Amino acid sequence: MESITLISVFIEGILSFISPCVLPLIPLYMSYLTSSCKEEDEEGNITYKTVKVIITTLCFVLGISTVFFILGISVDLIGSYIDEYRMLINIFGGIIMVLLALNGFGVINVSFINREHRLDTKTDFRNMNYFKAYLLGFIFSFAWTPCIGPMLSNVILLALSENAMAGHLYILLYAIGFTVPFIILGVFYKKGLEFLKTHKNLLLKLSMVASIIILLFGINMIYNGTREVVRINSEYNRLLKYENAAGNTQNNQNDDIMYNFELTDQYGNVHKLYDYQGKYVVLNFVASWCTYCEKEIPDYEKFAAENDDVICLYVMAEGVNRSNGGRTTADFIKDNDIKISVLNDDGSLFAYMGISSFPTMAFIGPDSTYIGYQSGMLSYEIMEEILDMAEDLYEEGH
């Protein structure tokens, strides 16, 4: 799905170029860009300095790209504040995309989208130079039109619904799809304009393709968002179930789930926490669908190998794996060639510890005292630092 999304975003950039609100303006913009590149011989034949046309066009494209670069930074800055709301952005962003698509099909009429907005400028673009070409591209990018608006909005909403890296990649691919046709026109100026004029009606019909792409994106975002809601609700109900069960015995250490768990690993060995008295224990809670859990494996294995006096274990639960459509624990172990013992939990320990993000490491002292936890993917160096801190905290408490 990720590959399809990347290709579709690139195609949207191309469709933005040939949209009904942009395409008719291309000859005008190209006439501005080539105004200082003309040469006329004694017989009145007009030719163009190809190299100068290309450089001028590249300056124009650079101006367009600057705006997309600014959009990328803006999305990154906004994204750092909305991580907790990506589920809602998926749902409401998807609804907006569906509305934009229906507007493109003519099923509904969104008046704001169907009004054209432009930035007025008093700059004279008739005597073109490289700076003016850059400025023209910069101003051109800020035009909000009935055609490019929905597609650009689609890319921005997609970027906001993903992590920063994926968001930047979406905007970059859209910018490439939108600007590459300008570069091609600069290289093949006359033939390019003749092609656009000849196939104008066909190109205009492609705007419907853009609406179909936006509709599919919108439906997919709504699906992902609602699936996350269902998953969180399922996890919440599971936590309530086990927390209520644990709450009845929490004050009695002899019946405490934390101190008396007996879990079996992938080799059939039974692990009991009280068997590890006198040693520090690190429980790494992971899920089979967690990408960062897999990326952390080499560092955790190195950490376990370098600290042979520390008991390092993984803890997994099939219920947690299934909650997000993940693989089984056995598949996770096989795919990543894990050598560290992986304890199979029924969800009780997950719930008792309040594990809600992955990976999460829990640090336990030599007398089975729970010291604390750290969520998120950790490097080997950070694991060492946190272990030192856990040991210091344990010593201070005793």
GROMACS .gro file of N, CA, C and O in nm, residues 223-224 226-236 238 286-290 317-328 350 355-356 358:
model
  140
  223TYR      N    1  -1.066   0.441   0.679
  223TYR     CA    2  -1.053   0.300   0.722
  223TYR      C    3  -0.943   0.284   0.826
  223TYR      O    4  -0.963   0.220   0.930
  224ASN      N    5  -0.824   0.341   0.799
  224ASN     CA    6  -0.713   0.329   0.894
  224ASN      C    7  -0.746   0.395   1.028
  224ASN      O    8  -0.711   0.343   1.134
  226THR      N    9  -1.051   0.454   1.166
  226THR     CA   10  -1.154   0.380   1.240
  226THR      C   11  -1.100   0.247   1.291
  226THR      O   12  -1.138   0.202   1.400
  227ARG      N   13  -1.011   0.184   1.214
  227ARG     CA   14  -0.949   0.060   1.261
  227ARG      C   15  -0.867   0.085   1.387
  227ARG      O   16  -0.866   0.003   1.479
  228GLU      N   17  -0.799   0.200   1.392
  228GLU     CA   18  -0.721   0.235   1.511
  228GLU      C   19  -0.813   0.259   1.631
  228GLU      O   20  -0.779   0.222   1.744
  229VAL      N   21  -0.929   0.321   1.606
  229VAL     CA   22  -1.026   0.343   1.714
  229VAL      C   23  -1.071   0.208   1.771
  229VAL      O   24  -1.078   0.191   1.893
  230VAL      N   25  -1.103   0.114   1.682
  230VAL     CA   26  -1.146  -0.019   1.726
  230VAL      C   27  -1.035  -0.088   1.805
  230VAL      O   28  -1.060  -0.150   1.909
  231ARG      N   29  -0.911  -0.075   1.756
  231ARG     CA   30  -0.799  -0.140   1.826
  231ARG      C   31  -0.780  -0.082   1.965
  231ARG      O   32  -0.763  -0.156   2.063
  232ILE      N   33  -0.783   0.051   1.977
  232ILE     CA   34  -0.764   0.115   2.107
  232ILE      C   35  -0.876   0.077   2.202
  232ILE      O   36  -0.853   0.051   2.321
  233ASN      N   37  -0.999   0.074   2.151
  233ASN     CA   38  -1.113   0.036   2.235
  233ASN      C   39  -1.098  -0.108   2.284
  233ASN      O   40  -1.127  -0.140   2.400
  234SER      N   41  -1.050  -0.196   2.194
  234SER     CA   42  -1.029  -0.336   2.232
  234SER      C   43  -0.922  -0.347   2.339
  234SER      O   44  -0.937  -0.422   2.436
  235GLU      N   45  -0.811  -0.272   2.321
  235GLU     CA   46  -0.704  -0.275   2.419
  235GLU      C   47  -0.751  -0.219   2.554
  235GLU      O   48  -0.715  -0.270   2.660
  236TYR      N   49  -0.831  -0.115   2.547
  236TYR     CA   50  -0.882  -0.052   2.670
  236TYR      C   51  -0.969  -0.151   2.748
  236TYR      O   52  -0.956  -0.166   2.871
  238ARG      N   53  -0.956  -0.474   2.730
  238ARG     CA   54  -0.871  -0.580   2.781
  238ARG      C   55  -0.797  -0.536   2.907
  238ARG      O   56  -0.783  -0.610   3.004
  286VAL      N   57   0.700  -0.614   2.358
  286VAL     CA   58   0.696  -0.583   2.215
  286VAL      C   59   0.571  -0.642   2.152
  286VAL      O   60   0.502  -0.725   2.212
  287ALA      N   61   0.544  -0.598   2.028
  287ALA     CA   62   0.431  -0.650   1.950
  287ALA      C   63   0.481  -0.685   1.810
  287ALA      O   64   0.573  -0.620   1.758
  288SER      N   65   0.420  -0.784   1.748
  288SER     CA   66   0.469  -0.832   1.618
  288SER      C   67   0.446  -0.732   1.505
  288SER      O   68   0.511  -0.739   1.402
  289TRP      N   69   0.354  -0.636   1.525
  289TRP     CA   70   0.329  -0.536   1.421
  289TRP      C   71   0.410  -0.409   1.442
  289TRP      O   72   0.399  -0.314   1.364
  290CYS      N   73   0.491  -0.406   1.547
  290CYS     CA   74   0.566  -0.285   1.584
  290CYS      C   75   0.697  -0.277   1.506
  290CYS      O   76   0.790  -0.355   1.530
  317ALA      N   77   0.230  -1.100   2.363
  317ALA     CA   78   0.096  -1.155   2.385
  317ALA      C   79   0.025  -1.165   2.251
  317ALA      O   80   0.021  -1.068   2.176
  318GLU      N   81  -0.030  -1.283   2.222
  318GLU     CA   82  -0.097  -1.302   2.092
  318GLU      C   83  -0.216  -1.207   2.077
  318GLU      O   84  -0.247  -1.161   1.967
  319GLY      N   85  -0.283  -1.175   2.189
  319GLY     CA   86  -0.396  -1.083   2.181
  319GLY      C   87  -0.353  -0.944   2.137
  319GLY      O   88  -0.423  -0.878   2.060
  320VAL      N   89  -0.236  -0.900   2.183
  320VAL     CA   90  -0.183  -0.769   2.142
  320VAL      C   91  -0.142  -0.774   1.996
  320VAL      O   92  -0.166  -0.680   1.920
  321ASN      N   93  -0.080  -0.885   1.953
  321ASN     CA   94  -0.041  -0.899   1.812
  321ASN      C   95  -0.162  -0.889   1.720
  321ASN      O   96  -0.159  -0.818   1.619
  322ARG      N   97  -0.269  -0.960   1.755
  322ARG     CA   98  -0.390  -0.961   1.671
  322ARG      C   99  -0.463  -0.828   1.671
  322ARG      O  100  -0.537  -0.798   1.578
  323SER      N  101  -0.443  -0.749   1.777
  323SER     CA  102  -0.518  -0.624   1.789
  323SER      C  103  -0.489  -0.528   1.675
  323SER      O  104  -0.567  -0.438   1.646
  324ASN      N  105  -0.374  -0.544   1.609
  324ASN     CA  106  -0.342  -0.456   1.496
  324ASN      C  107  -0.310  -0.537   1.371
  324ASN      O  108  -0.235  -0.492   1.285
  325GLY      N  109  -0.367  -0.656   1.364
  325GLY     CA  110  -0.348  -0.739   1.245
  325GLY      C  111  -0.207  -0.789   1.228
  325GLY      O  112  -0.161  -0.808   1.115
  326GLY      N  113  -0.133  -0.809   1.338
  326GLY     CA  114   0.006  -0.850   1.329
  326GLY      C  115   0.026  -1.000   1.313
  326GLY      O  116  -0.068  -1.079   1.319
  327ARG      N  117   0.152  -1.038   1.295
  327ARG     CA  118   0.188  -1.179   1.283
  327ARG      C  119   0.183  -1.244   1.421
  327ARG      O  120   0.173  -1.178   1.523
  328THR      N  121   0.196  -1.376   1.423
  328THR     CA  122   0.201  -1.447   1.550
  328THR      C  123   0.338  -1.426   1.613
  328THR      O  124   0.434  -1.383   1.546
  350PHE      N  125   0.085  -0.767   3.060
  350PHE     CA  126   0.073  -0.642   2.983
  350PHE      C  127  -0.020  -0.546   3.054
  350PHE      O  128   0.011  -0.428   3.071
  355ILE      N  129   0.106  -0.149   2.995
  355ILE     CA  130   0.180  -0.129   2.870
  355ILE      C  131   0.085  -0.078   2.762
  355ILE      O  132  -0.011  -0.146   2.726
  356SER      N  133   0.112   0.041   2.709
  356SER     CA  134   0.025   0.099   2.606
  356SER      C  135   0.101   0.142   2.482
  356SER      O  136   0.041   0.186   2.384
  358PHE      N  137   0.484   0.060   2.233
  358PHE     CA  138   0.585  -0.043   2.207
  358PHE      C  139   0.702   0.016   2.130
  358PHE      O  140   0.682   0.101   2.044
   0.00000   0.00000   0.00000
